[in-house]
């Protein structure tokens, strides 16, 4: 790439990661083309509408469309021709055996390669197993059709894994703890450092404090390692919660006491009905498969997954042990998304629990601030589900309240009032959102996790 050429960026795939990345770079002052093959989604974004819920992103989209620095297209050729840094953010869903399906990345690499006529830096941001970047580079090079010299001189591949949290994606983009950059051509450091310079200036940080340059394989492994470790912390504290239940201890006090140790930290030491979403379960399964492929015994990670799977049945059994047969019982459900701050129900523990409750012929009054639309699309028509307008509406006439997502809004409810709505004052707090003493004082029987 000509170091004097103006930097322009194309981002392929405008989901949570892609659109956040595109708008983030645009807001830092770079010209960015967003590429989305789903024409309906592309049109929505062109019109200033975000096809998912993410805090702050609607305003940022409007701002950067208005500035002219951000544009949207479905035309891959247009994007490749008009940008010199190409960022791949397409999905890598879980295959039936747990491996990551990288076919979308491979297909995109093929199409990008067919349109390369000058040097490009291709960035793999999608989470994928180690050695994926090498495969993508082979595809890119083999599909270049218009080179005048060596194809090798036209493509550099780089891995910059994403560490964005749904519901906090913009905050994480503009306030990263680290940015990992994996490359095999270290001559690109200046160019890649340049695109992050406006961000570092805003943060008041030096490059060495945030940017980590490493080889490609190490960058690929770093994302899977991070998510596997976070999943391990969650399953670990949930096993401690099981022990606390047996011996009459309070896992929240235990988690607090160890979390204050800086060697451990309090993040992700949160007992409950388990982890879900589009990242942790998928990445954990994919990393286990990476271990198998490379003859590494990752059996402890398999146990992390098994512990997480047990959360669903443990919680349902807790409800059954108190209520008995759930047939024709009415249950109020607070929360459907896999965590607060998002409408994402992918692999949500709440959805799995609700699905099991329907099989057990329970009647449900469900509420979620954001995820009702996605839930309706997932669950289809059911005469066992009432969609509540408010958290309190979900409690009218119920035999128990089930807290499945720890939305902060639920803590604002007046339980003196709710006590008059419910048939039976029982609450099964699957996220340990509430103070047991507070609810007991309001006349409720409280059942938490590990307390």
CSV table of C-alpha atoms in Angstrom, one decimal:
chain,number,residue,atom,x,y,z
A,1,UNK,CA,0.0,0.0,0.0
A,2,UNK,CA,1.2,3.5,-0.8
A,3,UNK,CA,1.9,5.0,2.6
A,4,UNK,CA,0.9,8.4,1.2
A,5,UNK,CA,-2.5,7.2,0.0
A,6,UNK,CA,-5.4,8.4,2.1
A,7,UNK,CA,-6.7,5.7,4.5
A,8,UNK,CA,-10.2,4.5,3.7
A,9,UNK,CA,-11.9,1.6,5.4
A,10,UNK,CA,-14.5,-1.0,4.3
A,11,UNK,CA,-16.3,-3.1,6.9
A,12,UNK,CA,-18.0,-6.3,5.6
A,13,UNK,CA,-21.0,-7.5,7.6
A,14,UNK,CA,-23.0,-5.0,9.6
A,15,UNK,CA,-24.2,-6.9,12.6
A,16,UNK,CA,-23.4,-5.9,16.2
A,17,UNK,CA,-19.6,-6.1,15.7
A,18,UNK,CA,-19.5,-4.8,12.1
A,19,UNK,CA,-21.8,-1.8,12.5
A,20,UNK,CA,-20.2,-0.8,15.8
A,21,UNK,CA,-16.7,-1.1,14.2
A,22,UNK,CA,-17.7,0.8,11.1
A,23,UNK,CA,-19.4,3.7,13.0
A,24,UNK,CA,-16.5,3.8,15.5
A,25,UNK,CA,-13.9,4.3,12.8
A,26,UNK,CA,-16.1,6.8,11.0
A,27,UNK,CA,-16.6,8.8,14.2
A,28,UNK,CA,-12.8,8.9,14.6
A,29,UNK,CA,-12.7,10.7,11.3
A,30,UNK,CA,-12.0,8.0,8.7
A,31,UNK,CA,-14.1,7.5,5.6
A,32,UNK,CA,-15.9,4.1,6.0
A,33,UNK,CA,-18.0,2.0,3.6
A,34,UNK,CA,-20.3,-0.5,5.3
A,35,UNK,CA,-21.0,-3.6,3.2
A,36,UNK,CA,-24.1,-5.6,4.0
A,37,UNK,CA,-25.4,-8.4,1.7
A,38,UNK,CA,-28.8,-8.6,3.3
A,39,UNK,CA,-30.6,-6.0,1.2
A,40,UNK,CA,-33.4,-5.3,3.7
A,41,UNK,CA,-30.9,-4.7,6.5
A,42,UNK,CA,-28.7,-2.6,4.2
A,43,UNK,CA,-31.7,-0.4,3.3
A,44,UNK,CA,-32.6,0.0,7.0
A,45,UNK,CA,-29.1,1.2,7.8
A,46,UNK,CA,-29.0,3.5,4.8
A,47,UNK,CA,-32.3,5.1,6.2
A,48,UNK,CA,-30.7,5.6,9.6
A,49,UNK,CA,-32.4,2.6,11.3
A,50,UNK,CA,-30.4,0.1,13.4
A,51,UNK,CA,-31.7,-3.5,12.9
A,52,UNK,CA,-30.8,-4.5,16.5
A,53,UNK,CA,-30.8,-2.9,19.9
A,54,UNK,CA,-27.5,-1.5,21.0
A,55,UNK,CA,-27.1,1.5,23.4
A,56,UNK,CA,-26.1,4.8,21.6
A,57,UNK,CA,-25.7,3.3,18.1
A,58,UNK,CA,-28.8,5.0,16.5
A,59,UNK,CA,-27.5,8.4,17.3
A,60,UNK,CA,-24.0,7.6,16.1
A,61,UNK,CA,-25.4,6.2,12.8
A,62,UNK,CA,-27.4,9.4,12.2
A,63,UNK,CA,-24.4,11.5,13.0
A,64,UNK,CA,-22.0,9.7,10.7
A,65,UNK,CA,-24.5,9.3,7.8
A,66,UNK,CA,-25.1,13.1,8.0
A,67,UNK,CA,-21.3,13.8,8.1
A,68,UNK,CA,-20.9,11.8,4.9
A,69,UNK,CA,-18.0,9.8,6.3
A,70,UNK,CA,-20.1,6.7,6.5
A,71,UNK,CA,-21.9,5.1,3.6
A,72,UNK,CA,-23.6,1.7,3.0
A,73,UNK,CA,-23.6,-0.6,0.0
A,74,UNK,CA,-24.2,-4.2,-0.9
A,75,UNK,CA,-21.6,-3.9,-3.7
A,76,UNK,CA,-18.4,-5.7,-2.7
A,77,UNK,CA,-16.6,-4.5,-5.8
A,78,UNK,CA,-17.3,-0.9,-5.0
A,79,UNK,CA,-16.1,-1.3,-1.4
A,80,UNK,CA,-12.9,-3.2,-2.4
A,81,UNK,CA,-12.1,-0.6,-5.1
A,82,UNK,CA,-12.6,2.4,-2.8
A,83,UNK,CA,-11.0,1.2,0.4
A,84,UNK,CA,-7.5,0.1,1.3
A,85,UNK,CA,-8.3,-1.5,4.7
A,86,UNK,CA,-10.9,-4.3,4.4
A,87,UNK,CA,-12.4,-5.5,7.7
A,88,UNK,CA,-14.2,-8.8,7.7
A,89,UNK,CA,-17.0,-9.0,10.4
A,90,UNK,CA,-19.3,-11.8,9.0
A,91,UNK,CA,-20.6,-14.5,11.2
A,92,UNK,CA,-18.9,-17.7,12.3
A,93,UNK,CA,-21.8,-19.8,13.7
A,94,UNK,CA,-21.4,-23.0,15.6
A,95,UNK,CA,-21.4,-26.2,13.5
A,96,UNK,CA,-23.2,-29.3,14.7
A,97,UNK,CA,-20.0,-30.7,16.2
A,98,UNK,CA,-19.1,-27.5,18.0
A,99,UNK,CA,-16.5,-26.3,15.4
A,100,UNK,CA,-16.8,-22.8,14.1
A,101,UNK,CA,-18.3,-22.6,10.6
A,102,UNK,CA,-16.0,-20.3,8.7
A,103,UNK,CA,-17.8,-20.6,5.4
A,104,UNK,CA,-19.0,-17.0,5.4
A,105,UNK,CA,-15.5,-15.8,5.9
A,106,UNK,CA,-14.2,-18.1,3.1
A,107,UNK,CA,-17.0,-16.9,0.7
A,108,UNK,CA,-16.2,-13.3,1.5
A,109,UNK,CA,-12.5,-13.8,1.0
A,110,UNK,CA,-13.3,-15.3,-2.4
A,111,UNK,CA,-15.4,-12.3,-3.5
A,112,UNK,CA,-12.9,-9.8,-2.1
A,113,UNK,CA,-10.0,-11.6,-3.9
A,114,UNK,CA,-11.9,-11.5,-7.2
A,115,UNK,CA,-12.0,-7.7,-7.0
A,116,UNK,CA,-8.5,-6.8,-5.8
A,117,UNK,CA,-6.4,-4.9,-8.3
A,118,UNK,CA,-4.1,-3.0,-5.9
A,119,UNK,CA,-2.6,-3.6,-2.5
A,120,UNK,CA,-5.1,-4.2,0.3
A,121,UNK,CA,-4.8,-4.9,4.0
A,122,UNK,CA,-7.5,-7.5,4.9
A,123,UNK,CA,-8.4,-7.6,8.5
A,124,UNK,CA,-10.1,-10.7,10.0
A,125,UNK,CA,-12.2,-9.4,13.0
A,126,UNK,CA,-14.7,-12.3,13.1
A,127,UNK,CA,-13.9,-14.8,15.8
A,128,UNK,CA,-12.4,-17.9,14.2
A,129,UNK,CA,-10.1,-20.8,15.1
A,130,UNK,CA,-6.3,-20.5,14.9
A,131,UNK,CA,-5.0,-20.9,11.3
A,132,UNK,CA,-8.1,-19.4,9.8
A,133,UNK,CA,-6.2,-16.3,8.6
A,134,UNK,CA,-3.8,-18.5,6.7
A,135,UNK,CA,-6.6,-20.2,4.9
A,136,UNK,CA,-8.2,-16.9,4.1
A,137,UNK,CA,-5.0,-15.5,2.7
A,138,UNK,CA,-4.7,-18.6,0.4
A,139,UNK,CA,-8.3,-18.0,-0.9
A,140,UNK,CA,-7.6,-14.2,-1.4
A,141,UNK,CA,-4.5,-14.9,-3.4
A,142,UNK,CA,-5.9,-17.7,-5.5
A,143,UNK,CA,-8.9,-15.5,-6.6
A,144,UNK,CA,-7.0,-12.4,-7.6
A,145,UNK,CA,-7.5,-12.0,-11.4
A,146,UNK,CA,-6.1,-8.7,-12.4
A,147,UNK,CA,-2.6,-8.5,-10.9
A,148,UNK,CA,0.3,-7.3,-13.0
A,149,UNK,CA,2.9,-8.8,-10.7
A,150,UNK,CA,3.1,-11.2,-7.8
A,151,UNK,CA,-0.3,-11.8,-6.1
A,152,UNK,CA,1.6,-12.0,-2.8
A,153,UNK,CA,2.4,-8.2,-3.1
A,154,UNK,CA,-1.3,-7.3,-3.3
A,155,UNK,CA,-2.6,-8.7,0.0
A,156,UNK,CA,-1.6,-8.6,3.6
A,157,UNK,CA,-3.8,-10.3,6.1
A,158,UNK,CA,-4.1,-9.1,9.7
A,159,UNK,CA,-6.1,-10.4,12.7
A,160,UNK,CA,-7.6,-7.9,15.1
A,161,UNK,CA,-10.0,-9.8,17.3
A,162,UNK,CA,-13.1,-8.0,18.7
A,163,UNK,CA,-13.7,-7.8,22.4
A,164,UNK,CA,-17.0,-5.9,22.3
A,165,UNK,CA,-19.8,-6.7,24.8
A,166,UNK,CA,-23.4,-6.5,23.5
A,167,UNK,CA,-25.2,-3.7,25.2
A,168,UNK,CA,-21.8,-2.0,25.8
A,169,UNK,CA,-20.3,-2.2,22.3
A,170,UNK,CA,-19.8,1.5,21.7
A,171,UNK,CA,-18.3,2.0,25.1
A,172,UNK,CA,-16.0,-0.9,24.5
A,173,UNK,CA,-14.9,0.4,21.1
A,174,UNK,CA,-14.1,3.8,22.4
A,175,UNK,CA,-12.6,2.6,25.7
A,176,UNK,CA,-10.7,-0.6,24.9
A,177,UNK,CA,-8.5,-2.2,27.6
A,178,UNK,CA,-6.3,-3.5,24.8
A,179,UNK,CA,-6.3,-3.8,21.0
A,180,UNK,CA,-4.6,-7.0,19.8
A,181,UNK,CA,-3.1,-6.8,16.3
A,182,UNK,CA,-1.8,-10.0,14.8
A,183,UNK,CA,0.3,-9.7,11.6
A,184,UNK,CA,3.1,-11.4,9.7
A,185,UNK,CA,4.3,-8.2,8.0
A,186,UNK,CA,5.5,-5.9,10.7
A,187,UNK,CA,6.0,-3.1,8.2
A,188,UNK,CA,2.3,-2.5,8.6
A,189,UNK,CA,2.6,-1.4,12.2
A,190,UNK,CA,2.7,2.3,11.3
A,191,UNK,CA,-0.4,2.1,9.1
A,192,UNK,CA,-2.4,0.1,11.6
A,193,UNK,CA,-1.3,2.3,14.5
A,194,UNK,CA,-2.4,5.3,12.4
A,195,UNK,CA,-6.1,4.2,12.2
A,196,UNK,CA,-6.2,3.9,16.0
A,197,UNK,CA,-4.3,7.2,16.7
A,198,UNK,CA,-7.4,9.4,17.0
A,199,UNK,CA,-8.8,6.9,19.5
A,200,UNK,CA,-5.6,6.9,21.6
A,201,UNK,CA,-5.6,10.7,21.6
A,202,UNK,CA,-9.2,10.7,22.8
A,203,UNK,CA,-8.2,8.3,25.6
A,204,UNK,CA,-5.1,10.1,26.5
A,205,UNK,CA,-3.1,6.9,26.0
A,206,UNK,CA,0.2,6.0,24.4
A,207,UNK,CA,0.2,3.3,21.7
A,208,UNK,CA,2.3,1.0,24.0
A,209,UNK,CA,-0.5,1.1,26.7
A,210,UNK,CA,-3.2,-0.2,24.4
A,211,UNK,CA,-1.9,-1.8,21.2
A,212,UNK,CA,-0.5,-5.3,21.4
A,213,UNK,CA,1.4,-6.3,18.2
A,214,UNK,CA,1.8,-10.1,17.9
A,215,UNK,CA,1.9,-12.9,15.4
A,216,UNK,CA,-1.3,-13.9,13.7
A,217,UNK,CA,-1.7,-17.3,15.5
A,218,UNK,CA,-1.4,-15.6,18.9
A,219,UNK,CA,-4.0,-13.0,18.0
A,220,UNK,CA,-6.4,-15.7,16.9
A,221,UNK,CA,-5.9,-17.7,20.0
A,222,UNK,CA,-6.3,-14.7,22.3
A,223,UNK,CA,-10.0,-14.2,21.6
A,224,UNK,CA,-10.9,-17.8,22.2
A,225,UNK,CA,-8.7,-17.9,25.3
A,226,UNK,CA,-10.4,-14.8,26.8
A,227,UNK,CA,-13.9,-16.2,26.3
A,228,UNK,CA,-13.0,-19.6,27.6
A,229,UNK,CA,-11.5,-18.1,30.7
A,230,UNK,CA,-14.6,-15.9,31.3
A,231,UNK,CA,-16.9,-18.9,30.9
A,232,UNK,CA,-14.7,-20.8,33.3
A,233,UNK,CA,-15.1,-18.1,36.0
A,234,UNK,CA,-18.9,-18.3,35.6
A,235,UNK,CA,-19.1,-22.1,35.8
A,236,UNK,CA,-16.6,-22.1,38.7
A,237,UNK,CA,-18.8,-19.7,40.8
A,238,UNK,CA,-21.9,-21.7,39.9
A,239,UNK,CA,-20.3,-24.8,41.3
A,240,UNK,CA,-19.5,-22.9,44.5
A,241,UNK,CA,-23.2,-21.8,44.5
A,242,UNK,CA,-24.2,-25.5,44.4
A,243,UNK,CA,-22.0,-26.2,47.4
A,244,UNK,CA,-23.4,-23.1,49.3
A,245,UNK,CA,-26.9,-24.4,48.7
A,246,UNK,CA,-26.0,-27.7,50.3
A,247,UNK,CA,-24.2,-26.2,53.4
A,248,UNK,CA,-26.3,-23.1,54.0
A,249,UNK,CA,-23.7,-20.5,52.9
A,250,UNK,CA,-24.3,-17.5,50.7
A,251,UNK,CA,-22.4,-17.6,47.4
A,252,UNK,CA,-22.7,-13.8,47.0
A,253,UNK,CA,-20.6,-13.3,50.1
A,254,UNK,CA,-18.2,-15.9,48.9
A,255,UNK,CA,-17.9,-14.3,45.5
A,256,UNK,CA,-17.4,-10.9,47.1
A,257,UNK,CA,-14.7,-12.1,49.4
A,258,UNK,CA,-12.6,-13.7,46.6
A,259,UNK,CA,-13.4,-11.1,44.0
A,260,UNK,CA,-11.8,-8.4,46.1
A,261,UNK,CA,-8.5,-10.2,45.6
A,262,UNK,CA,-6.9,-8.4,42.7
A,263,UNK,CA,-5.4,-11.7,41.5
A,264,UNK,CA,-9.0,-12.9,40.9
A,265,UNK,CA,-11.2,-9.9,40.3
A,266,UNK,CA,-15.0,-9.7,40.7
A,267,UNK,CA,-16.0,-9.6,37.0
A,268,UNK,CA,-17.9,-12.7,35.9
A,269,UNK,CA,-18.0,-14.1,39.4
A,270,UNK,CA,-21.8,-13.9,39.1
A,271,UNK,CA,-23.8,-17.0,40.0
A,272,UNK,CA,-27.1,-17.7,38.2
A,273,UNK,CA,-28.7,-19.7,35.4
A,274,UNK,CA,-25.6,-19.8,33.3
A,275,UNK,CA,-24.0,-18.0,30.4
A,276,UNK,CA,-25.5,-17.7,26.9
A,277,UNK,CA,-25.5,-15.4,24.0
A,278,UNK,CA,-23.8,-15.5,20.6
A,279,UNK,CA,-20.2,-15.6,22.0
A,280,UNK,CA,-19.3,-17.6,25.1
A,281,UNK,CA,-21.1,-20.9,24.3
A,282,UNK,CA,-20.0,-20.8,20.7
A,283,UNK,CA,-16.4,-19.8,21.3
A,284,UNK,CA,-16.1,-22.3,24.2
A,285,UNK,CA,-17.3,-25.1,21.9
A,286,UNK,CA,-15.0,-24.0,19.1
A,287,UNK,CA,-12.0,-23.8,21.4
A,288,UNK,CA,-12.6,-27.3,22.7
A,289,UNK,CA,-12.6,-28.5,19.1
A,290,UNK,CA,-9.3,-26.6,18.4
A,291,UNK,CA,-7.9,-28.6,21.3
A,292,UNK,CA,-9.0,-31.9,19.9
A,293,UNK,CA,-7.6,-31.1,16.5
A,294,UNK,CA,-4.3,-30.3,18.0
A,295,UNK,CA,-4.3,-33.2,20.5
A,296,UNK,CA,-4.6,-31.0,23.5
A,297,UNK,CA,-6.7,-32.3,26.4
A,298,UNK,CA,-9.3,-29.6,27.0
A,299,UNK,CA,-11.5,-31.8,29.2
A,300,UNK,CA,-11.7,-29.2,31.9
A,301,UNK,CA,-13.3,-26.9,29.4
A,302,UNK,CA,-15.8,-29.6,28.5
A,303,UNK,CA,-16.6,-29.7,32.3
A,304,UNK,CA,-17.1,-25.9,32.2
A,305,UNK,CA,-19.7,-26.5,29.5
A,306,UNK,CA,-21.4,-29.3,31.3
A,307,UNK,CA,-21.7,-27.2,34.5
A,308,UNK,CA,-23.3,-24.5,32.5
A,309,UNK,CA,-25.8,-26.9,30.9
A,310,UNK,CA,-26.8,-28.1,34.4
A,311,UNK,CA,-27.9,-24.6,35.4
A,312,UNK,CA,-31.1,-24.9,33.3
A,313,UNK,CA,-32.3,-28.2,34.8
A,314,UNK,CA,-31.2,-27.2,38.3
A,315,UNK,CA,-33.3,-24.0,38.2
A,316,UNK,CA,-36.4,-25.8,36.8
A,317,UNK,CA,-36.1,-28.5,39.4
A,318,UNK,CA,-35.8,-25.8,42.1
A,319,UNK,CA,-39.2,-24.4,40.9
A,320,UNK,CA,-40.8,-27.9,40.7
A,321,UNK,CA,-39.5,-28.8,44.2
A,322,UNK,CA,-41.5,-25.9,45.6
A,323,UNK,CA,-44.6,-25.7,43.3
A,324,UNK,CA,-44.9,-29.4,42.3
A,325,UNK,CA,-46.4,-30.3,39.0
A,326,UNK,CA,-46.2,-27.1,36.8
A,327,UNK,CA,-49.1,-28.1,34.5
A,328,UNK,CA,-51.6,-25.2,34.4
A,329,UNK,CA,-49.6,-23.2,36.9
A,330,UNK,CA,-49.2,-19.6,36.0
A,331,UNK,CA,-45.6,-18.2,36.1
A,332,UNK,CA,-44.5,-14.6,35.7
A,333,UNK,CA,-41.2,-14.4,33.7
A,334,UNK,CA,-39.0,-11.3,34.1
A,335,UNK,CA,-36.4,-11.3,31.3
A,336,UNK,CA,-35.8,-13.1,28.0
A,337,UNK,CA,-32.5,-11.7,26.6
A,338,UNK,CA,-29.3,-13.5,27.4
A,339,UNK,CA,-28.2,-10.5,29.5
A,340,UNK,CA,-29.4,-7.0,30.1
A,341,UNK,CA,-28.8,-4.2,27.7
A,342,UNK,CA,-29.6,-6.1,24.5
A,343,UNK,CA,-32.5,-7.7,22.6
A,344,UNK,CA,-30.4,-10.7,21.7
A,345,UNK,CA,-32.0,-14.1,22.7
A,346,UNK,CA,-29.4,-16.3,21.0
A,347,UNK,CA,-28.6,-19.2,23.3
A,348,UNK,CA,-30.2,-17.3,26.1
A,349,UNK,CA,-30.7,-19.4,29.3
A,350,UNK,CA,-34.0,-17.6,29.8
A,351,UNK,CA,-35.3,-18.8,26.5
A,352,UNK,CA,-34.2,-22.4,27.2
A,353,UNK,CA,-36.0,-22.3,30.5
A,354,UNK,CA,-39.2,-20.8,29.0
A,355,UNK,CA,-39.2,-23.5,26.3
A,356,UNK,CA,-39.0,-26.2,29.0
A,357,UNK,CA,-41.7,-24.6,31.0
A,358,UNK,CA,-44.0,-24.6,28.0
A,359,UNK,CA,-43.3,-28.3,27.5
A,360,UNK,CA,-44.3,-28.8,31.1
A,361,UNK,CA,-47.6,-27.1,30.2
A,362,UNK,CA,-47.1,-24.1,32.4
A,363,UNK,CA,-48.8,-20.8,31.5
A,364,UNK,CA,-46.5,-17.8,31.3
A,365,UNK,CA,-46.8,-14.1,31.6
A,366,UNK,CA,-43.6,-12.8,30.1
A,367,UNK,CA,-41.9,-9.4,30.1
A,368,UNK,CA,-38.6,-8.1,28.7
A,369,UNK,CA,-37.8,-4.4,28.0
A,370,UNK,CA,-36.3,-5.2,24.5
A,371,UNK,CA,-36.5,-8.8,23.5
A,372,UNK,CA,-40.2,-9.5,23.1
A,373,UNK,CA,-40.2,-9.1,19.3
A,374,UNK,CA,-37.2,-11.5,18.9
A,375,UNK,CA,-38.9,-13.9,21.3
A,376,UNK,CA,-42.2,-13.9,19.4
A,377,UNK,CA,-40.3,-14.7,16.2
A,378,UNK,CA,-38.5,-17.6,18.0
A,379,UNK,CA,-41.3,-19.2,19.9
A,380,UNK,CA,-44.1,-18.8,17.3
A,381,UNK,CA,-47.8,-18.9,18.3
A,382,UNK,CA,-48.6,-20.3,21.8
A,383,UNK,CA,-51.8,-20.0,23.8
A,384,UNK,CA,-49.7,-20.5,26.9
A,385,UNK,CA,-47.9,-17.2,26.6
A,386,UNK,CA,-49.2,-13.8,27.6
A,387,UNK,CA,-47.1,-10.8,26.7
A,388,UNK,CA,-47.1,-8.4,29.5
A,389,UNK,CA,-46.9,-4.6,29.0
A,390,UNK,CA,-44.9,-4.0,32.2
A,391,UNK,CA,-43.0,-6.0,34.8
A,392,UNK,CA,-46.0,-5.7,37.2
A,393,UNK,CA,-48.4,-6.8,34.5
A,394,UNK,CA,-46.4,-10.0,34.3
A,395,UNK,CA,-47.1,-10.8,37.9
A,396,UNK,CA,-50.9,-10.6,37.9
A,397,UNK,CA,-52.4,-13.9,39.2
A,398,UNK,CA,-49.1,-15.8,39.1
A,399,UNK,CA,-48.1,-18.7,41.3
A,400,UNK,CA,-44.5,-17.5,41.2
A,401,UNK,CA,-42.2,-14.9,39.7
A,402,UNK,CA,-39.1,-16.1,37.8
A,403,UNK,CA,-36.3,-13.7,37.3
A,404,UNK,CA,-34.3,-14.8,34.3
A,405,UNK,CA,-32.5,-11.7,33.2
A,406,UNK,CA,-31.0,-9.1,35.6
A,407,UNK,CA,-32.5,-6.0,34.1
A,408,UNK,CA,-32.0,-3.1,36.5
A,409,UNK,CA,-35.6,-1.9,35.8
A,410,UNK,CA,-36.8,-4.9,37.8
A,411,UNK,CA,-35.1,-3.6,40.9
A,412,UNK,CA,-37.3,-0.5,40.7
A,413,UNK,CA,-40.5,-2.4,41.1
A,414,UNK,CA,-42.7,-1.9,44.2
A,415,UNK,CA,-43.1,-5.3,45.8
A,416,UNK,CA,-45.7,-4.0,48.2
A,417,UNK,CA,-47.9,-3.4,45.2
A,418,UNK,CA,-46.8,-6.7,43.5
A,419,UNK,CA,-47.6,-8.6,46.6
A,420,UNK,CA,-51.3,-7.7,45.9
A,421,UNK,CA,-51.0,-8.9,42.3
A,422,UNK,CA,-49.6,-12.4,42.8
A,423,UNK,CA,-51.6,-15.4,43.8
A,424,UNK,CA,-48.6,-16.9,45.6
A,425,UNK,CA,-45.8,-14.7,46.9
A,426,UNK,CA,-42.9,-16.8,45.6
A,427,UNK,CA,-39.9,-15.5,43.7
A,428,UNK,CA,-37.2,-17.6,42.0
A,429,UNK,CA,-34.3,-15.3,41.4
A,430,UNK,CA,-32.2,-16.9,38.7
A,431,UNK,CA,-29.8,-14.0,38.7
A,432,UNK,CA,-29.5,-13.1,42.4
A,433,UNK,CA,-30.8,-9.7,41.4
A,434,UNK,CA,-32.6,-9.0,44.7
A,435,UNK,CA,-31.8,-8.7,48.4
A,436,UNK,CA,-33.5,-11.7,50.0
A,437,UNK,CA,-34.1,-9.9,53.2
A,438,UNK,CA,-35.9,-7.1,51.3
A,439,UNK,CA,-38.3,-9.4,49.6
A,440,UNK,CA,-38.8,-11.5,52.7
A,441,UNK,CA,-39.8,-8.3,54.6
A,442,UNK,CA,-42.4,-7.7,51.8
A,443,UNK,CA,-44.0,-11.0,52.4
A,444,UNK,CA,-42.3,-13.1,49.7
A,445,UNK,CA,-40.7,-16.5,49.9
A,446,UNK,CA,-37.3,-15.9,48.2
A,447,UNK,CA,-35.4,-18.6,46.3
A,448,UNK,CA,-32.0,-17.6,44.9
A,449,UNK,CA,-28.9,-19.3,43.5
A,450,UNK,CA,-26.6,-20.6,46.2
A,451,UNK,CA,-28.1,-18.6,49.0
